[in-house]
Amino acid sequence: MVSFGAQVNFAVPHIQIRSLHKTYESQGQQVQALKEINLDIPEGKIVGIIGKSGAGKSSLLRTLNGLEQPSSGSIKIHQDELTTLDHHHLIQLRQRIGMIFQHFNLMSAKTVWENVALPLKISGYAKSDIKSRVDEVLSLVGLSHKAEQYPSQLSGGQKQRVGIARALVHHPEILLCDEATSALDPESTSVILSLLKKINRELGITIVLITHEMQVIREICDQVVVIDHGQIVESGQVWSVFSNPKQPITQELLNLEQLELPFQIHPSVQTDSTQTIVKLKYESEAQHAPDLTQILASFAAPVYLYQSHVDSIQQHFIGSLIVGVPQLDLNLNQLKQQLKSLIQHIEVIGYARPTH
Ligand SMILES: Nc1ncnc2c1ncn2[C@@H]1O[C@H](COP(=O)(O)OP(=O)(O)O)[C@@H](O)[C@H]1O
Ligand SMILES: [Mg+2]
């Protein structure tokens, strides 16, 4: 995936966005919602776009199927440039791109079956074709038994499954999800996320989802793009961004544990300090977290544990330790050398005088 700057050469991307800008005019005011967006979405992957409210997520997603016209820039779906298509071709292209919404956007006066059939009806398909396809997608989302019910008779999770069935009727190659689980309880969220993953893996559909919830990214995305004030500020494989978030906004979205230690840390050695406080971070594809005895032995001194955290994402262990060692002249380079096969990042975060 490419964000600004570095050009990574992936195989032909499914969606290629270049120099995309979007400015809204509203009541004489200009709102710049997207600035210089450059992004490649690989085929068959699930890419999550995360950012705070107002960051520009919906604007970006809506330009991907022509619901929103960009102010400038290029969007290619495979080789087809979307921004210059006429109305007729845009309608054709939209059939290749399904979309689901936070509030489902179902028609309350129509049954589940009729809701799902509607896009096919509008496209003029024969009744028998409509019937077989609607039955097929309702079965895929596990709602065949609800076909004759109305949306008001369904739970939120079931409504979203109808939304997904409707988005799939035209055999799309891409599925766009705008906060698809934000209105759902945790249990329904996990059902919908599993369904999206199944659709991605079994049907090979590329999924682009936007969310403000890191949990969603963590559970199903292969790659993550962080957007802030209309710009991409960070992107990469989920485990990699999660293990080493570089931007403050990413750290905030990840809700990284604020450093809460039972004593004050001084950035430089204080005459009354008794310990050096060291932070160690690791990331590994091994079956288990690194061997603690090996880590602790490398200090060749007593080691006090003040904080530890471990997470498992995309078959990667990600963890951190904050320890205190009663050695104010700790040889950091030597420690890094000794631990280099286990620990990717070691830093002295300060000096303190813990009271025990
Ligand atoms: N139709 C519109 N007219 C004017 N301003 C808009 C419109 N849609 C969105 N915006 C503004 O563009 C910015 C990005 O909005 P949006 O893409 O909806 O962000 P997000 O989905 O991340 O919450 C916000 O400042 C929002 O107020
Ligand atoms: Mg939005």
mmCIF file of C-alpha atoms and ligand atoms in Angstrom:
data_model
loop_
_atom_site.group_PDB
_atom_site.id
_atom_site.type_symbol
_atom_site.label_atom_id
_atom_site.label_comp_id
_atom_site.label_asym_id
_atom_site.label_seq_id
_atom_site.Cartn_x
_atom_site.Cartn_y
_atom_site.Cartn_z
ATOM 1 C CA MET A 1 0.000 0.000 0.000
ATOM 2 C CA VAL A 2 1.275 3.425 -0.840
ATOM 3 C CA SER A 3 0.749 6.542 1.154
ATOM 4 C CA PHE A 4 2.441 9.793 0.354
ATOM 5 C CA GLY A 5 6.162 9.646 -0.177
ATOM 6 C CA ALA A 6 7.426 6.086 -0.528
ATOM 7 C CA GLN A 7 6.347 4.210 -3.616
ATOM 8 C CA VAL A 8 5.948 0.532 -2.818
ATOM 9 C CA ASN A 9 5.638 -1.608 -5.885
ATOM 10 C CA PHE A 10 2.800 -4.043 -5.274
ATOM 11 C CA ALA A 11 1.187 -6.081 -8.032
ATOM 12 C CA VAL A 12 -1.497 -4.174 -9.934
ATOM 13 C CA PRO A 13 -3.744 -2.665 -7.278
ATOM 14 C CA HIS A 14 -7.478 -3.199 -7.393
ATOM 15 C CA ILE A 15 -8.129 0.427 -6.550
ATOM 16 C CA GLN A 16 -5.533 3.091 -7.264
ATOM 17 C CA ILE A 17 -6.051 6.568 -5.837
ATOM 18 C CA ARG A 18 -3.758 9.394 -6.904
ATOM 19 C CA SER A 19 -3.605 13.013 -5.716
ATOM 20 C CA LEU A 20 -7.221 12.956 -4.641
ATOM 21 C CA HIS A 21 -8.649 16.187 -3.250
ATOM 22 C CA LYS A 22 -12.177 16.983 -2.153
ATOM 23 C CA THR A 23 -13.413 20.401 -1.098
ATOM 24 C CA TYR A 24 -17.030 21.012 -0.144
ATOM 25 C CA GLU A 25 -18.706 24.369 -0.599
ATOM 26 C CA SER A 26 -21.225 24.946 2.097
ATOM 27 C CA GLN A 27 -22.914 28.281 2.899
ATOM 28 C CA GLY A 28 -20.120 30.241 1.267
ATOM 29 C CA GLN A 29 -17.504 28.298 3.270
ATOM 30 C CA GLN A 30 -15.000 25.882 1.821
ATOM 31 C CA VAL A 31 -14.323 22.665 3.713
ATOM 32 C CA GLN A 32 -11.288 20.744 2.532
ATOM 33 C CA ALA A 33 -12.274 17.169 3.363
ATOM 34 C CA LEU A 34 -9.517 15.276 1.494
ATOM 35 C CA LYS A 35 -5.985 16.441 0.690
ATOM 36 C CA GLU A 36 -3.511 14.690 -1.605
ATOM 37 C CA ILE A 37 -4.697 11.150 -0.965
ATOM 38 C CA ASN A 38 -2.453 8.528 -2.605
ATOM 39 C CA LEU A 39 -3.409 4.951 -1.894
ATOM 40 C CA ASP A 40 -3.299 1.520 -3.495
ATOM 41 C CA ILE A 41 -5.841 -1.055 -2.369
ATOM 42 C CA PRO A 42 -4.641 -4.577 -3.247
ATOM 43 C CA GLU A 43 -7.027 -7.108 -4.731
ATOM 44 C CA GLY A 44 -8.670 -9.598 -2.388
ATOM 45 C CA LYS A 45 -7.616 -7.849 0.814
ATOM 46 C CA ILE A 46 -9.562 -6.162 3.583
ATOM 47 C CA VAL A 47 -8.320 -2.624 4.037
ATOM 48 C CA GLY A 48 -9.524 -0.564 6.971
ATOM 49 C CA ILE A 49 -9.538 3.219 6.977
ATOM 50 C CA ILE A 50 -9.628 4.641 10.457
ATOM 51 C CA GLY A 51 -9.851 8.164 11.772
ATOM 52 C CA LYS A 52 -11.770 10.378 14.110
ATOM 53 C CA SER A 53 -15.149 11.850 13.316
ATOM 54 C CA GLY A 54 -14.795 14.468 10.580
ATOM 55 C CA ALA A 55 -11.425 13.101 9.388
ATOM 56 C CA GLY A 56 -12.757 12.533 5.870
ATOM 57 C CA LYS A 57 -13.443 8.779 5.935
ATOM 58 C CA SER A 58 -16.929 8.888 4.441
ATOM 59 C CA SER A 59 -15.847 11.423 1.824
ATOM 60 C CA LEU A 60 -13.060 9.074 0.746
ATOM 61 C CA LEU A 61 -15.284 6.002 0.643
ATOM 62 C CA ARG A 62 -18.023 7.810 -1.258
ATOM 63 C CA THR A 63 -15.617 8.925 -3.965
ATOM 64 C CA LEU A 64 -14.679 5.275 -4.564
ATOM 65 C CA ASN A 65 -18.031 4.499 -6.145
ATOM 66 C CA GLY A 66 -18.734 7.912 -7.587
ATOM 67 C CA LEU A 67 -21.347 8.890 -4.981
ATOM 68 C CA GLU A 68 -19.126 11.910 -4.401
ATOM 69 C CA GLN A 69 -17.237 13.667 -7.195
ATOM 70 C CA PRO A 70 -13.652 14.546 -6.173
ATOM 71 C CA SER A 71 -12.430 18.115 -6.706
ATOM 72 C CA SER A 72 -9.312 16.735 -8.400
ATOM 73 C CA GLY A 73 -7.272 13.548 -8.689
ATOM 74 C CA SER A 74 -7.653 10.083 -10.095
ATOM 75 C CA ILE A 75 -9.349 6.859 -8.997
ATOM 76 C CA LYS A 76 -8.832 3.709 -11.013
ATOM 77 C CA ILE A 77 -10.738 0.485 -10.460
ATOM 78 C CA HIS A 78 -8.368 -1.870 -12.224
ATOM 79 C CA GLN A 79 -7.819 0.066 -15.444
ATOM 80 C CA ASP A 80 -11.050 2.059 -15.397
ATOM 81 C CA GLU A 81 -10.709 5.728 -14.485
ATOM 82 C CA LEU A 82 -13.751 6.513 -12.396
ATOM 83 C CA THR A 83 -13.590 10.289 -12.235
ATOM 84 C CA THR A 84 -14.200 10.836 -15.959
ATOM 85 C CA LEU A 85 -16.961 8.269 -16.531
ATOM 86 C CA ASP A 86 -20.252 9.465 -17.946
ATOM 87 C CA HIS A 87 -23.469 8.690 -16.086
ATOM 88 C CA HIS A 88 -24.210 5.517 -18.028
ATOM 89 C CA HIS A 89 -20.788 3.982 -17.414
ATOM 90 C CA LEU A 90 -20.809 5.092 -13.791
ATOM 91 C CA ILE A 91 -24.026 3.119 -13.238
ATOM 92 C CA GLN A 92 -22.357 0.077 -14.813
ATOM 93 C CA LEU A 93 -19.287 0.496 -12.636
ATOM 94 C CA ARG A 94 -21.379 0.844 -9.482
ATOM 95 C CA GLN A 95 -22.679 -2.685 -10.047
ATOM 96 C CA ARG A 96 -19.095 -3.849 -9.549
ATOM 97 C CA ILE A 97 -18.986 -2.065 -6.178
ATOM 98 C CA GLY A 98 -21.411 -2.948 -3.387
ATOM 99 C CA MET A 99 -21.872 -0.690 -0.395
ATOM 100 C CA ILE A 100 -23.249 -1.099 3.114
ATOM 101 C CA PHE A 101 -24.114 1.648 5.569
ATOM 102 C CA GLN A 102 -24.127 2.312 9.286
ATOM 103 C CA HIS A 103 -27.914 2.666 9.396
ATOM 104 C CA PHE A 104 -28.563 -0.100 6.868
ATOM 105 C CA ASN A 105 -30.667 2.093 4.497
ATOM 106 C CA LEU A 106 -33.420 -0.515 4.076
ATOM 107 C CA MET A 107 -36.922 0.297 2.832
ATOM 108 C CA SER A 108 -39.250 -0.192 5.759
ATOM 109 C CA ALA A 109 -42.374 -0.835 3.633
ATOM 110 C CA LYS A 110 -40.685 -3.685 1.750
ATOM 111 C CA THR A 111 -39.938 -7.191 2.972
ATOM 112 C CA VAL A 112 -36.400 -8.491 3.375
ATOM 113 C CA TRP A 113 -36.762 -10.358 0.070
ATOM 114 C CA GLU A 114 -38.053 -7.243 -1.757
ATOM 115 C CA ASN A 115 -35.268 -5.092 -0.319
ATOM 116 C CA VAL A 116 -32.640 -7.458 -1.642
ATOM 117 C CA ALA A 117 -34.422 -7.863 -5.000
ATOM 118 C CA LEU A 118 -34.708 -4.114 -5.609
ATOM 119 C CA PRO A 119 -31.311 -3.446 -7.275
ATOM 120 C CA LEU A 120 -31.910 -6.366 -9.666
ATOM 121 C CA LYS A 121 -35.430 -5.167 -10.446
ATOM 122 C CA ILE A 122 -34.142 -1.672 -11.218
ATOM 123 C CA SER A 123 -31.539 -3.185 -13.536
ATOM 124 C CA GLY A 124 -34.322 -4.996 -15.412
ATOM 125 C CA TYR A 125 -33.472 -8.616 -14.695
ATOM 126 C CA ALA A 126 -36.006 -11.373 -15.469
ATOM 127 C CA LYS A 127 -38.158 -12.523 -12.546
ATOM 128 C CA SER A 128 -36.700 -16.019 -12.479
ATOM 129 C CA ASP A 129 -33.127 -14.679 -12.399
ATOM 130 C CA ILE A 130 -34.036 -12.292 -9.602
ATOM 131 C CA LYS A 131 -35.589 -15.100 -7.586
ATOM 132 C CA SER A 132 -32.613 -17.422 -7.831
ATOM 133 C CA ARG A 133 -30.074 -14.686 -7.013
ATOM 134 C CA VAL A 134 -32.037 -13.241 -4.065
ATOM 135 C CA ASP A 135 -32.551 -16.724 -2.619
ATOM 136 C CA GLU A 136 -28.847 -17.389 -3.052
ATOM 137 C CA VAL A 137 -27.594 -14.251 -1.274
ATOM 138 C CA LEU A 138 -30.159 -14.542 1.527
ATOM 139 C CA SER A 139 -28.898 -18.053 2.140
ATOM 140 C CA LEU A 140 -25.311 -16.809 2.085
ATOM 141 C CA VAL A 141 -26.024 -14.320 4.902
ATOM 142 C CA GLY A 142 -28.128 -16.892 6.795
ATOM 143 C CA LEU A 143 -31.467 -15.095 6.480
ATOM 144 C CA SER A 144 -33.537 -17.329 4.187
ATOM 145 C CA HIS A 145 -36.012 -17.828 7.031
ATOM 146 C CA LYS A 146 -36.597 -14.065 7.361
ATOM 147 C CA ALA A 147 -37.338 -13.432 3.668
ATOM 148 C CA GLU A 148 -40.980 -12.448 4.205
ATOM 149 C CA GLN A 149 -40.422 -10.288 7.278
ATOM 150 C CA TYR A 150 -40.113 -6.497 7.375
ATOM 151 C CA PRO A 151 -36.995 -4.635 8.575
ATOM 152 C CA SER A 152 -38.801 -3.493 11.750
ATOM 153 C CA GLN A 153 -39.095 -7.160 12.764
ATOM 154 C CA LEU A 154 -35.319 -7.684 12.639
ATOM 155 C CA SER A 155 -32.455 -7.012 15.039
ATOM 156 C CA GLY A 156 -29.721 -4.547 14.049
ATOM 157 C CA GLY A 157 -27.356 -7.346 13.129
ATOM 158 C CA GLN A 158 -30.008 -9.002 10.950
ATOM 159 C CA LYS A 159 -30.739 -5.682 9.225
ATOM 160 C CA GLN A 160 -27.067 -5.331 8.392
ATOM 161 C CA ARG A 161 -27.056 -8.863 6.991
ATOM 162 C CA VAL A 162 -29.907 -7.797 4.685
ATOM 163 C CA GLY A 163 -27.761 -4.789 3.737
ATOM 164 C CA ILE A 164 -24.895 -7.131 2.898
ATOM 165 C CA ALA A 165 -27.138 -9.458 0.872
ATOM 166 C CA ARG A 166 -28.426 -6.467 -1.092
ATOM 167 C CA ALA A 167 -24.873 -5.236 -1.695
ATOM 168 C CA LEU A 168 -23.913 -8.639 -3.134
ATOM 169 C CA VAL A 169 -26.744 -9.165 -5.629
ATOM 170 C CA HIS A 170 -24.763 -7.866 -8.600
ATOM 171 C CA HIS A 171 -21.729 -10.099 -7.852
ATOM 172 C CA PRO A 172 -19.556 -7.099 -6.968
ATOM 173 C CA GLU A 173 -15.761 -7.281 -6.960
ATOM 174 C CA ILE A 174 -15.490 -4.623 -4.230
ATOM 175 C CA LEU A 175 -17.508 -4.057 -1.068
ATOM 176 C CA LEU A 176 -17.405 -0.656 0.643
ATOM 177 C CA CYS A 177 -18.498 -0.534 4.286
ATOM 178 C CA ASP A 178 -19.238 2.802 5.950
ATOM 179 C CA GLU A 179 -19.178 2.263 9.735
ATOM 180 C CA ALA A 180 -21.055 -0.991 9.129
ATOM 181 C CA THR A 181 -20.922 -2.100 12.747
ATOM 182 C CA SER A 182 -21.012 1.247 14.561
ATOM 183 C CA ALA A 183 -24.719 0.984 15.341
ATOM 184 C CA LEU A 184 -24.452 -2.608 16.580
ATOM 185 C CA ASP A 185 -23.903 -4.251 19.941
ATOM 186 C CA PRO A 186 -20.646 -6.234 20.405
ATOM 187 C CA GLU A 187 -22.267 -9.604 19.682
ATOM 188 C CA SER A 188 -23.864 -8.495 16.395
ATOM 189 C CA THR A 189 -20.634 -6.690 15.514
ATOM 190 C CA SER A 190 -18.712 -9.905 15.738
ATOM 191 C CA VAL A 191 -21.302 -11.778 13.607
ATOM 192 C CA ILE A 192 -21.096 -9.089 10.912
ATOM 193 C CA LEU A 193 -17.291 -9.014 10.994
ATOM 194 C CA SER A 194 -17.155 -12.812 10.582
ATOM 195 C CA LEU A 195 -19.556 -12.566 7.669
ATOM 196 C CA LEU A 196 -17.433 -9.875 5.996
ATOM 197 C CA LYS A 197 -14.361 -12.028 6.433
ATOM 198 C CA LYS A 198 -16.154 -15.029 4.927
ATOM 199 C CA ILE A 199 -17.269 -12.931 1.938
ATOM 200 C CA ASN A 200 -13.701 -11.741 1.452
ATOM 201 C CA ARG A 201 -12.090 -15.167 1.737
ATOM 202 C CA GLU A 202 -14.700 -17.282 -0.072
ATOM 203 C CA LEU A 203 -15.835 -14.902 -2.796
ATOM 204 C CA GLY A 204 -12.509 -13.064 -3.160
ATOM 205 C CA ILE A 205 -14.212 -9.681 -2.819
ATOM 206 C CA THR A 206 -11.916 -6.768 -1.960
ATOM 207 C CA ILE A 207 -13.292 -4.943 1.077
ATOM 208 C CA VAL A 208 -12.655 -1.334 2.021
ATOM 209 C CA LEU A 209 -14.150 -0.438 5.353
ATOM 210 C CA ILE A 210 -14.130 2.718 7.361
ATOM 211 C CA THR A 211 -14.503 2.805 11.091
ATOM 212 C CA HIS A 212 -13.568 4.784 14.164
ATOM 213 C CA GLU A 213 -13.186 1.545 16.135
ATOM 214 C CA MET A 214 -9.732 -0.045 16.311
ATOM 215 C CA GLN A 215 -11.328 -3.314 17.338
ATOM 216 C CA VAL A 216 -12.861 -3.660 13.875
ATOM 217 C CA ILE A 217 -9.482 -3.123 12.208
ATOM 218 C CA ARG A 218 -7.820 -5.551 14.531
ATOM 219 C CA GLU A 219 -10.354 -8.326 13.980
ATOM 220 C CA ILE A 220 -10.621 -8.504 10.210
ATOM 221 C CA CYS A 221 -8.351 -6.097 8.335
ATOM 222 C CA ASP A 222 -5.161 -7.043 6.547
ATOM 223 C CA GLN A 223 -4.023 -3.461 6.180
ATOM 224 C CA VAL A 224 -4.869 -0.205 7.888
ATOM 225 C CA VAL A 225 -4.811 3.384 6.723
ATOM 226 C CA VAL A 226 -4.978 6.160 9.307
ATOM 227 C CA ILE A 227 -6.566 9.383 8.125
ATOM 228 C CA ASP A 228 -6.522 12.679 9.990
ATOM 229 C CA HIS A 229 -7.763 16.084 8.850
ATOM 230 C CA GLY A 230 -8.260 14.751 5.322
ATOM 231 C CA GLN A 231 -4.777 13.292 4.953
ATOM 232 C CA ILE A 232 -3.239 9.839 5.220
ATOM 233 C CA VAL A 233 -0.828 10.007 8.128
ATOM 234 C CA GLU A 234 0.122 6.347 8.531
ATOM 235 C CA SER A 235 -0.531 3.034 6.785
ATOM 236 C CA GLY A 236 0.659 -0.547 6.642
ATOM 237 C CA GLN A 237 -0.025 -4.099 7.753
ATOM 238 C CA VAL A 238 -2.287 -4.100 10.800
ATOM 239 C CA TRP A 239 0.168 -5.906 13.086
ATOM 240 C CA SER A 240 2.954 -3.583 12.059
ATOM 241 C CA VAL A 241 1.029 -0.346 12.657
ATOM 242 C CA PHE A 242 -0.409 -1.711 15.893
ATOM 243 C CA SER A 243 2.975 -2.792 17.203
ATOM 244 C CA ASN A 244 4.681 0.463 16.396
ATOM 245 C CA PRO A 245 2.196 3.308 15.888
ATOM 246 C CA LYS A 246 4.209 6.333 14.858
ATOM 247 C CA GLN A 247 1.690 9.138 14.768
ATOM 248 C CA PRO A 248 0.106 10.569 17.939
ATOM 249 C CA ILE A 249 -3.321 10.246 16.312
ATOM 250 C CA THR A 250 -2.741 6.503 15.753
ATOM 251 C CA GLN A 251 -1.634 6.124 19.353
ATOM 252 C CA GLU A 252 -4.733 7.961 20.440
ATOM 253 C CA LEU A 253 -7.017 5.792 18.299
ATOM 254 C CA LEU A 254 -5.247 2.735 19.638
ATOM 255 C CA ASN A 255 -5.885 4.180 23.062
ATOM 256 C CA LEU A 256 -2.385 3.279 24.127
ATOM 257 C CA GLU A 257 -1.999 2.934 27.820
ATOM 258 C CA GLN A 258 -0.833 6.233 29.170
ATOM 259 C CA LEU A 259 2.264 5.756 31.205
ATOM 260 C CA GLU A 260 0.882 5.441 34.683
ATOM 261 C CA LEU A 261 3.661 4.511 37.038
ATOM 262 C CA PRO A 262 3.531 4.845 40.803
ATOM 263 C CA PHE A 263 6.351 7.386 40.739
ATOM 264 C CA GLN A 264 7.509 10.377 38.746
ATOM 265 C CA ILE A 265 9.992 9.837 35.931
ATOM 266 C CA HIS A 266 12.739 12.364 35.270
ATOM 267 C CA PRO A 267 13.969 12.523 31.691
ATOM 268 C CA SER A 268 17.565 12.906 32.820
ATOM 269 C CA VAL A 269 19.414 11.470 35.805
ATOM 270 C CA GLN A 270 18.457 13.163 39.066
ATOM 271 C CA THR A 271 20.830 13.046 42.001
ATOM 272 C CA ASP A 272 18.211 11.274 44.107
ATOM 273 C CA SER A 273 17.268 8.690 41.432
ATOM 274 C CA THR A 274 17.839 5.061 42.274
ATOM 275 C CA GLN A 275 16.668 3.299 39.127
ATOM 276 C CA THR A 276 16.891 3.592 35.381
ATOM 277 C CA ILE A 277 13.465 3.008 33.817
ATOM 278 C CA VAL A 278 13.642 1.048 30.586
ATOM 279 C CA LYS A 279 10.937 0.306 28.037
ATOM 280 C CA LEU A 280 11.277 -2.827 25.906
ATOM 281 C CA LYS A 281 9.011 -3.576 22.959
ATOM 282 C CA TYR A 282 8.880 -6.809 21.021
ATOM 283 C CA GLU A 283 7.073 -8.132 18.018
ATOM 284 C CA SER A 284 7.414 -11.702 16.846
ATOM 285 C CA GLU A 285 5.826 -14.347 14.658
ATOM 286 C CA ALA A 286 6.856 -17.095 17.052
ATOM 287 C CA GLN A 287 4.324 -19.380 18.733
ATOM 288 C CA HIS A 288 4.985 -17.732 22.049
ATOM 289 C CA ALA A 289 6.170 -14.491 23.594
ATOM 290 C CA PRO A 290 9.942 -14.149 24.184
ATOM 291 C CA ASP A 291 11.613 -15.917 27.085
ATOM 292 C CA LEU A 292 11.496 -13.611 30.092
ATOM 293 C CA THR A 293 14.414 -15.212 31.913
ATOM 294 C CA GLN A 294 16.654 -14.526 28.938
ATOM 295 C CA ILE A 295 15.534 -10.906 28.835
ATOM 296 C CA LEU A 296 15.924 -10.321 32.542
ATOM 297 C CA ALA A 297 19.288 -12.095 32.737
ATOM 298 C CA SER A 298 20.710 -9.672 30.165
ATOM 299 C CA PHE A 299 20.456 -6.842 32.665
ATOM 300 C CA ALA A 300 22.880 -8.641 35.031
ATOM 301 C CA ALA A 301 21.206 -6.786 37.902
ATOM 302 C CA PRO A 302 17.908 -6.916 39.778
ATOM 303 C CA VAL A 303 15.007 -5.989 37.498
ATOM 304 C CA TYR A 304 11.718 -4.574 38.784
ATOM 305 C CA LEU A 305 8.636 -4.948 36.589
ATOM 306 C CA TYR A 306 6.338 -1.908 36.567
ATOM 307 C CA GLN A 307 4.183 -2.475 33.508
ATOM 308 C CA SER A 308 3.654 -5.182 30.921
ATOM 309 C CA HIS A 309 1.351 -5.679 28.018
ATOM 310 C CA VAL A 310 0.908 -8.368 25.395
ATOM 311 C CA ASP A 311 -1.338 -8.600 22.368
ATOM 312 C CA SER A 312 -1.731 -11.045 19.511
ATOM 313 C CA ILE A 313 -2.622 -9.697 16.053
ATOM 314 C CA GLN A 314 -2.443 -11.469 12.688
ATOM 315 C CA GLN A 315 -0.278 -14.277 14.148
ATOM 316 C CA HIS A 316 2.143 -11.759 15.637
ATOM 317 C CA PHE A 317 2.896 -11.327 19.302
ATOM 318 C CA ILE A 318 3.203 -7.691 20.237
ATOM 319 C CA GLY A 319 4.256 -6.734 23.702
ATOM 320 C CA SER A 320 5.956 -4.239 25.910
ATOM 321 C CA LEU A 321 7.600 -4.191 29.305
ATOM 322 C CA ILE A 322 8.561 -1.302 31.507
ATOM 323 C CA VAL A 323 11.189 -2.223 34.054
ATOM 324 C CA GLY A 324 13.401 -0.467 36.556
ATOM 325 C CA VAL A 325 17.044 -1.402 37.118
ATOM 326 C CA PRO A 326 19.104 -0.021 39.993
ATOM 327 C CA GLN A 327 21.929 0.910 37.698
ATOM 328 C CA LEU A 328 22.103 4.527 36.618
ATOM 329 C CA ASP A 329 24.872 3.972 34.093
ATOM 330 C CA LEU A 330 23.174 1.157 32.211
ATOM 331 C CA ASN A 331 24.975 0.235 29.001
ATOM 332 C CA LEU A 332 22.102 0.481 26.550
ATOM 333 C CA ASN A 333 24.132 -0.471 23.475
ATOM 334 C CA GLN A 334 25.390 -3.620 25.115
ATOM 335 C CA LEU A 335 21.859 -4.500 26.200
ATOM 336 C CA LYS A 336 20.518 -3.933 22.687
ATOM 337 C CA GLN A 337 23.222 -6.187 21.311
ATOM 338 C CA GLN A 338 22.453 -8.962 23.790
ATOM 339 C CA LEU A 339 18.718 -8.818 23.236
ATOM 340 C CA LYS A 340 18.621 -8.125 19.529
ATOM 341 C CA SER A 341 17.083 -11.480 18.599
ATOM 342 C CA LEU A 342 14.249 -11.025 21.117
ATOM 343 C CA ILE A 343 13.538 -7.335 21.498
ATOM 344 C CA GLN A 344 13.188 -4.890 18.625
ATOM 345 C CA HIS A 345 13.078 -1.697 20.586
ATOM 346 C CA ILE A 346 14.746 -0.697 23.835
ATOM 347 C CA GLU A 347 14.861 2.788 25.266
ATOM 348 C CA VAL A 348 15.625 4.428 28.553
ATOM 349 C CA ILE A 349 12.523 6.481 29.297
ATOM 350 C CA GLY A 350 13.955 8.153 32.382
ATOM 351 C CA TYR A 351 15.183 7.866 35.948
ATOM 352 C CA ALA A 352 13.241 7.543 39.138
ATOM 353 C CA ARG A 353 13.297 6.902 42.836
ATOM 354 C CA PRO A 354 10.553 4.355 43.434
ATOM 355 C CA THR A 355 9.593 3.852 47.053
ATOM 356 C CA HIS A 356 8.835 0.327 48.094
HETATM 357 N N1 LIG B 1 -21.892 17.375 2.015
HETATM 358 C C1 LIG B 1 -21.037 18.095 2.732
HETATM 359 N N2 LIG B 1 -21.030 19.440 2.682
HETATM 360 C C2 LIG B 1 -20.143 20.160 3.402
HETATM 361 N N3 LIG B 1 -19.219 19.645 4.207
HETATM 362 C C3 LIG B 1 -19.179 18.295 4.310
HETATM 363 C C4 LIG B 1 -20.076 17.444 3.593
HETATM 364 N N4 LIG B 1 -19.781 16.160 3.889
HETATM 365 C C5 LIG B 1 -18.768 16.180 4.772
HETATM 366 N N5 LIG B 1 -18.380 17.456 5.016
HETATM 367 C C6 LIG B 1 -17.279 17.887 5.876
HETATM 368 O O1 LIG B 1 -16.098 17.239 5.431
HETATM 369 C C7 LIG B 1 -15.304 16.796 6.527
HETATM 370 C C8 LIG B 1 -15.126 15.280 6.457
HETATM 371 O O2 LIG B 1 -16.382 14.658 6.644
HETATM 372 P P1 LIG B 1 -16.600 13.078 6.531
HETATM 373 O O3 LIG B 1 -15.984 12.601 5.276
HETATM 374 O O4 LIG B 1 -18.051 12.812 6.727
HETATM 375 O O5 LIG B 1 -15.753 12.552 7.784
HETATM 376 P P2 LIG B 1 -15.863 11.199 8.628
HETATM 377 O O6 LIG B 1 -16.633 10.208 7.840
HETATM 378 O O7 LIG B 1 -14.445 10.813 8.872
HETATM 379 O O8 LIG B 1 -16.548 11.545 9.910
HETATM 380 C C9 LIG B 1 -16.019 17.276 7.776
HETATM 381 O O9 LIG B 1 -15.480 18.512 8.152
HETATM 382 C C10 LIG B 1 -17.459 17.428 7.314
HETATM 383 O O10 LIG B 1 -18.114 18.414 8.078
HETATM 384 MG MG MG B 2 -18.401 9.157 8.292
#
